[in-house]
PDB file of C-alpha atoms in Angstrom:
ATOM      1  CA  UNK M   1     105.998  80.876  89.482  1.00 96.00           C
ATOM      2  CA  UNK M   2     102.414  80.266  91.145  1.00 98.00           C
ATOM      3  CA  UNK M   3     101.616  82.128  94.912  1.00 98.00           C
ATOM      4  CA  UNK M   4      98.569  80.314  96.320  1.00 98.00           C
ATOM      5  CA  UNK M   5      96.822  82.053  98.342  1.00 98.00           C
ATOM      6  CA  UNK M   6      94.768  80.331 101.477  1.00 98.00           C
ATOM      7  CA  UNK M   7      92.069  81.951 103.150  1.00 98.00           C
ATOM      8  CA  UNK M   8      92.120  80.195 106.319  1.00 98.00           C
ATOM      9  CA  UNK M   9      88.495  81.085 108.245  1.00 97.00           C
ATOM     10  CA  UNK M  10      85.688  79.354 107.647  1.00 97.00           C
ATOM     11  CA  UNK M  11      83.613  81.192 109.965  1.00 95.00           C
ATOM     12  CA  UNK M  12      80.032  83.374 109.171  1.00 94.00           C
ATOM     13  CA  UNK M  13      80.518  86.886 109.058  1.00 93.00           C
ATOM     14  CA  UNK M  14      84.458  86.522 108.673  1.00 96.00           C
ATOM     15  CA  UNK M  15      86.926  88.732 107.605  1.00 97.00           C
ATOM     16  CA  UNK M  16      89.367  86.830 106.260  1.00 97.00           C
ATOM     17  CA  UNK M  17      88.143  86.737 103.139  1.00 98.00           C
ATOM     18  CA  UNK M  18      88.688  90.678 102.205  1.00 98.00           C
ATOM     19  CA  UNK M  19      91.508  90.282 103.916  1.00 98.00           C
ATOM     20  CA  UNK M  20      92.397  87.977 100.946  1.00 98.00           C
ATOM     21  CA  UNK M  21      91.036  89.303  97.851  1.00 98.00           C
ATOM     22  CA  UNK M  22      93.010  93.000  99.289  1.00 98.00           C
ATOM     23  CA  UNK M  23      95.983  90.046  98.903  1.00 98.00           C
ATOM     24  CA  UNK M  24      95.569  88.828  95.963  1.00 98.00           C
ATOM     25  CA  UNK M  25      95.109  92.273  94.792  1.00 98.00           C
ATOM     26  CA  UNK M  26      98.757  94.053  96.268  1.00 98.00           C
ATOM     27  CA  UNK M  27     100.176  90.325  95.301  1.00 98.00           C
ATOM     28  CA  UNK M  28      98.973  90.619  91.301  1.00 98.00           C
ATOM     29  CA  UNK M  29      99.964  94.248  91.008  1.00 97.00           C
ATOM     30  CA  UNK M  30     103.341  93.404  93.096  1.00 97.00           C
ATOM     31  CA  UNK M  31     104.150  90.705  89.076  1.00 96.00           C
ATOM     32  CA  UNK M  32     106.672  88.613  91.384  1.00 96.00           C
ATOM     33  CA  UNK M  33     103.769  85.941  90.735  1.00 97.00           C
ATOM     34  CA  UNK M  34     100.906  84.596  88.909  1.00 98.00           C
ATOM     35  CA  UNK M  35      97.973  84.594  91.601  1.00 98.00           C
ATOM     36  CA  UNK M  36      95.483  82.139  92.884  1.00 98.00           C
ATOM     37  CA  UNK M  37      92.619  82.055  95.575  1.00 98.00           C
ATOM     38  CA  UNK M  38      91.982  79.222  97.961  1.00 98.00           C
ATOM     39  CA  UNK M  39      89.143  79.798  99.845  1.00 98.00           C
ATOM     40  CA  UNK M  40      88.710  77.310 102.488  1.00 98.00           C
ATOM     41  CA  UNK M  41      85.037  77.800 103.103  1.00 98.00           C
ATOM     42  CA  UNK M  42      84.363  77.045  99.694  1.00 97.00           C
ATOM     43  CA  UNK M  43      86.556  74.561  99.273  1.00 98.00           C
ATOM     44  CA  UNK M  44      84.920  72.601 102.096  1.00 96.00           C
ATOM     45  CA  UNK M  45      87.509  69.851 103.280  1.00 98.00           C
ATOM     46  CA  UNK M  46      85.961  67.617 106.077  1.00 98.00           C
ATOM     47  CA  UNK M  47      87.651  66.499 109.100  1.00 97.00           C
ATOM     48  CA  UNK M  48      91.192  65.124 108.480  1.00 97.00           C
ATOM     49  CA  UNK M  49      89.657  61.669 106.492  1.00 97.00           C
ATOM     50  CA  UNK M  50      92.114  60.188 104.825  1.00 97.00           C
ATOM     51  CA  UNK M  51      92.530  56.336 105.943  1.00 97.00           C
ATOM     52  CA  UNK M  52      97.219  56.701 104.887  1.00 97.00           C
ATOM     53  CA  UNK M  53      99.477  58.703 106.300  1.00 96.00           C
ATOM     54  CA  UNK M  54      99.934  62.318 103.822  1.00 97.00           C
ATOM     55  CA  UNK M  55     103.710  61.020 103.553  1.00 95.00           C
ATOM     56  CA  UNK M  56     102.606  58.112 101.779  1.00 96.00           C
ATOM     57  CA  UNK M  57     100.434  60.698  98.991  1.00 96.00           C
ATOM     58  CA  UNK M  58      97.773  57.576  98.270  1.00 97.00           C
ATOM     59  CA  UNK M  59      94.835  59.461  98.405  1.00 98.00           C
ATOM     60  CA  UNK M  60      91.843  57.421  98.756  1.00 98.00           C
ATOM     61  CA  UNK M  61      88.955  61.063  98.041  1.00 98.00           C
ATOM     62  CA  UNK M  62      88.469  62.873  95.454  1.00 98.00           C
ATOM     63  CA  UNK M  63      88.632  66.101  97.471  1.00 98.00           C
ATOM     64  CA  UNK M  64      92.562  65.564  98.632  1.00 98.00           C
ATOM     65  CA  UNK M  65      93.480  64.804  95.426  1.00 98.00           C
ATOM     66  CA  UNK M  66      91.922  68.079  94.470  1.00 98.00           C
ATOM     67  CA  UNK M  67      93.576  70.037  97.541  1.00 98.00           C
ATOM     68  CA  UNK M  68      96.427  68.323  97.207  1.00 98.00           C
ATOM     69  CA  UNK M  69      96.670  69.408  93.226  1.00 98.00           C
ATOM     70  CA  UNK M  70      96.125  72.905  93.865  1.00 98.00           C
ATOM     71  CA  UNK M  71      99.053  73.239  96.789  1.00 98.00           C
ATOM     72  CA  UNK M  72     101.138  71.132  94.509  1.00 98.00           C
ATOM     73  CA  UNK M  73     100.787  72.876  91.877  1.00 97.00           C
ATOM     74  CA  UNK M  74     102.619  76.094  93.979  1.00 98.00           C
ATOM     75  CA  UNK M  75     105.316  77.669  94.378  1.00 98.00           C
ATOM     76  CA  UNK M  76     104.831  79.809  97.762  1.00 98.00           C
ATOM     77  CA  UNK M  77     102.099  80.286 100.106  1.00 98.00           C
ATOM     78  CA  UNK M  78     100.154  83.337 101.659  1.00 98.00           C
ATOM     79  CA  UNK M  79      98.200  82.071 104.969  1.00 98.00           C
ATOM     80  CA  UNK M  80      95.776  84.717 105.846  1.00 98.00           C
ATOM     81  CA  UNK M  81      94.470  84.096 109.173  1.00 98.00           C
ATOM     82  CA  UNK M  82      92.204  85.177 112.580  1.00 97.00           C
ATOM     83  CA  UNK M  83      94.071  84.861 116.038  1.00 96.00           C
ATOM     84  CA  UNK M  84      92.215  82.673 117.768  1.00 94.00           C
ATOM     85  CA  UNK M  85      92.281  82.046 121.313  1.00 94.00           C
ATOM     86  CA  UNK M  86      96.258  82.476 120.956  1.00 95.00           C
ATOM     87  CA  UNK M  87      96.918  80.384 118.366  1.00 97.00           C
ATOM     88  CA  UNK M  88      95.510  79.552 114.206  1.00 97.00           C
ATOM     89  CA  UNK M  89      92.085  78.309 113.074  1.00 97.00           C
ATOM     90  CA  UNK M  90      91.646  75.153 113.446  1.00 97.00           C
ATOM     91  CA  UNK M  91      89.906  74.400 109.173  1.00 98.00           C
ATOM     92  CA  UNK M  92      94.097  76.098 108.453  1.00 98.00           C
ATOM     93  CA  UNK M  93      95.742  73.653 110.763  1.00 98.00           C
ATOM     94  CA  UNK M  94      93.079  70.056 108.315  1.00 98.00           C
ATOM     95  CA  UNK M  95      93.808  71.504 105.299  1.00 98.00           C
ATOM     96  CA  UNK M  96      97.689  71.375 106.508  1.00 98.00           C
ATOM     97  CA  UNK M  97      97.294  68.559 107.837  1.00 98.00           C
ATOM     98  CA  UNK M  98      95.715  66.659 104.693  1.00 98.00           C
ATOM     99  CA  UNK M  99      99.407  66.735 102.760  1.00 98.00           C
ATOM    100  CA  UNK M 100     102.448  66.579 103.448  1.00 97.00           C
ATOM    101  CA  UNK M 101     105.548  66.781 100.029  1.00 96.00           C
ATOM    102  CA  UNK M 102     102.491  68.697  98.521  1.00 98.00           C
ATOM    103  CA  UNK M 103     104.112  71.420 100.930  1.00 98.00           C
ATOM    104  CA  UNK M 104     107.604  70.931 100.511  1.00 98.00           C
ATOM    105  CA  UNK M 105     110.734  74.038  99.801  1.00 98.00           C
ATOM    106  CA  UNK M 106     108.364  76.602  99.282  1.00 98.00           C
ATOM    107  CA  UNK M 107     108.005  79.326 101.271  1.00 98.00           C
ATOM    108  CA  UNK M 108     105.152  81.021 103.344  1.00 98.00           C
ATOM    109  CA  UNK M 109     103.915  84.607 103.672  1.00 98.00           C
ATOM    110  CA  UNK M 110     101.636  84.372 106.955  1.00 98.00           C
ATOM    111  CA  UNK M 111      98.860  87.823 106.887  1.00 98.00           C
ATOM    112  CA  UNK M 112      97.878  87.494 110.515  1.00 98.00           C
ATOM    113  CA  UNK M 113      94.658  89.313 111.954  1.00 98.00           C
ATOM    114  CA  UNK M 114      93.643  89.998 115.405  1.00 96.00           C
ATOM    115  CA  UNK M 115      92.855  92.624 118.409  1.00 95.00           C
ATOM    116  CA  UNK M 116      96.055  94.409 119.468  1.00 95.00           C
ATOM    117  CA  UNK M 117      98.094  91.451 119.441  1.00 94.00           C
ATOM    118  CA  UNK M 118      97.460  91.800 114.817  1.00 96.00           C
ATOM    119  CA  UNK M 119      97.457  88.047 115.417  1.00 97.00           C
ATOM    120  CA  UNK M 120     101.324  87.188 116.430  1.00 97.00           C
ATOM    121  CA  UNK M 121     100.863  84.740 118.384  1.00 97.00           C
ATOM    122  CA  UNK M 122      98.905  81.968 115.751  1.00 98.00           C
ATOM    123  CA  UNK M 123     101.792  83.422 113.580  1.00 98.00           C
ATOM    124  CA  UNK M 124     104.361  81.928 116.394  1.00 98.00           C
ATOM    125  CA  UNK M 125     101.818  79.034 116.525  1.00 98.00           C
ATOM    126  CA  UNK M 126     101.821  78.263 113.023  1.00 98.00           C
ATOM    127  CA  UNK M 127     105.840  78.473 112.527  1.00 98.00           C
ATOM    128  CA  UNK M 128     106.969  74.899 114.026  1.00 98.00           C
ATOM    129  CA  UNK M 129     103.946  73.019 112.221  1.00 98.00           C
ATOM    130  CA  UNK M 130     104.883  74.635 108.524  1.00 98.00           C
ATOM    131  CA  UNK M 131     109.123  74.491 109.558  1.00 98.00           C
ATOM    132  CA  UNK M 132     108.444  70.727 109.921  1.00 98.00           C
ATOM    133  CA  UNK M 133     106.745  70.278 106.819  1.00 98.00           C
ATOM    134  CA  UNK M 134     109.343  72.017 105.311  1.00 98.00           C
ATOM    135  CA  UNK M 135     108.202  74.683 104.024  1.00 98.00           C
ATOM    136  CA  UNK M 136     110.270  78.103 105.087  1.00 98.00           C
ATOM    137  CA  UNK M 137     108.014  81.519 106.849  1.00 98.00           C
ATOM    138  CA  UNK M 138     109.287  84.228 105.359  1.00 98.00           C
ATOM    139  CA  UNK M 139     110.856  86.249 108.322  1.00 97.00           C
ATOM    140  CA  UNK M 140     108.547  89.530 106.989  1.00 97.00           C
ATOM    141  CA  UNK M 141     105.037  89.777 107.314  1.00 97.00           C
ATOM    142  CA  UNK M 142     101.480  91.283 107.801  1.00 98.00           C
ATOM    143  CA  UNK M 143     100.319  91.569 110.680  1.00 98.00           C
ATOM    144  CA  UNK M 144      97.398  93.879 110.941  1.00 98.00           C
ATOM    145  CA  UNK M 145      95.910  94.841 114.359  1.00 97.00           C
ATOM    146  CA  UNK M 146      92.686  96.051 115.253  1.00 97.00           C
ATOM    147  CA  UNK M 147      91.485  94.180 112.494  1.00 97.00           C
ATOM    148  CA  UNK M 148      86.895  96.200 113.137  1.00 96.00           C
ATOM    149  CA  UNK M 149      89.093  99.403 113.047  1.00 97.00           C
ATOM    150  CA  UNK M 150      89.757  98.303 109.037  1.00 97.00           C
ATOM    151  CA  UNK M 151      86.471  97.539 108.254  1.00 97.00           C
ATOM    152  CA  UNK M 152      85.414  99.646 106.070  1.00 97.00           C
ATOM    153  CA  UNK M 153      81.527  98.565 104.429  1.00 95.00           C
ATOM    154  CA  UNK M 154      82.835  94.976 103.877  1.00 94.00           C
ATOM    155  CA  UNK M 155      85.805  96.086 102.322  1.00 96.00           C
ATOM    156  CA  UNK M 156      89.461  95.678 104.070  1.00 98.00           C
ATOM    157  CA  UNK M 157      91.293  99.466 104.205  1.00 97.00           C
ATOM    158  CA  UNK M 158      94.341  98.834 105.922  1.00 97.00           C
ATOM    159  CA  UNK M 159      96.173 101.511 107.789  1.00 96.00           C
ATOM    160  CA  UNK M 160      99.547 102.693 105.973  1.00 97.00           C
ATOM    161  CA  UNK M 161     101.805 100.537 107.742  1.00 96.00           C
ATOM    162  CA  UNK M 162      99.904  97.521 107.127  1.00 97.00           C
ATOM    163  CA  UNK M 163     100.155  98.220 102.993  1.00 97.00           C
ATOM    164  CA  UNK M 164     103.963  98.910 102.785  1.00 97.00           C
ATOM    165  CA  UNK M 165     104.146  95.165 104.732  1.00 98.00           C
ATOM    166  CA  UNK M 166     102.647  93.554 101.854  1.00 98.00           C
ATOM    167  CA  UNK M 167     105.222  95.326  99.470  1.00 97.00           C
ATOM    168  CA  UNK M 168     107.930  93.496 101.317  1.00 98.00           C
ATOM    169  CA  UNK M 169     106.323  90.600 101.919  1.00 98.00           C
ATOM    170  CA  UNK M 170     106.092  89.348  98.658  1.00 98.00           C
ATOM    171  CA  UNK M 171     109.330  91.337  98.524  1.00 98.00           C
ATOM    172  CA  UNK M 172     111.032  88.899 100.409  1.00 98.00           C
ATOM    173  CA  UNK M 173     108.696  85.326  98.790  1.00 98.00           C
ATOM    174  CA  UNK M 174     109.518  85.823  95.526  1.00 98.00           C
ATOM    175  CA  UNK M 175     113.372  85.474  96.809  1.00 98.00           C
ATOM    176  CA  UNK M 176     112.365  82.441  98.722  1.00 98.00           C
ATOM    177  CA  UNK M 177     110.212  80.855  96.172  1.00 98.00           C
ATOM    178  CA  UNK M 178     113.658  81.167  93.561  1.00 97.00           C
ATOM    179  CA  UNK M 179     116.536  79.762  95.478  1.00 98.00           C
ATOM    180  CA  UNK M 180     113.461  77.142  97.039  1.00 98.00           C
ATOM    181  CA  UNK M 181     113.682  76.416  93.503  1.00 97.00           C
ATOM    182  CA  UNK M 182     116.381  73.720  92.391  1.00 97.00           C
ATOM    183  CA  UNK M 183     115.111  72.744  96.487  1.00 96.00           C
ATOM    184  CA  UNK M 184     111.557  72.005  95.069  1.00 94.00           C
ATOM    185  CA  UNK M 185     112.631  69.978  91.127  1.00 93.00           C
ATOM    186  CA  UNK M 186     114.687  68.059  93.296  1.00 91.00           C
ATOM    187  CA  UNK M 187     112.229  66.622  95.151  1.00 85.00           C
TER     188      UNK M 187
END
């Protein structure tokens, strides 16, 4: 099964990429998935610009066709996302909104980061969105509170609790991806 780890933040100076690199490393060592990284800063999707609703999958632009192929090829996702103003960020919302059926019947793990809340408000804001796309959010997530305290020379060095939560989330993603496989095949 293939896991696509998506870096939600695109801003200069972000900590999302080092956290995503850590997630990729943990997922690779976990062994439940073949792992790929999708960095929205590198993908550089413009603000949604398709003339036809995504549910029809009649994409006009090559950037959408490329994004569609990457998402369609995955069996599960991890969103690595910051909390901005009590929600998740616009670049991640834009990337989600580009597509529709490519997300269906796939689980998503949520790795959130921020200040004292660790991005929990962003997690709560994104759950209805992914549910509307027929995704299944993993109950077990990775929450990174006071993220600046876990950054050392540009690298993410998680606490023991954060470290342990990654394995629990990945274990659940494997189970969910497996049980949702017949629904993906039927779709």
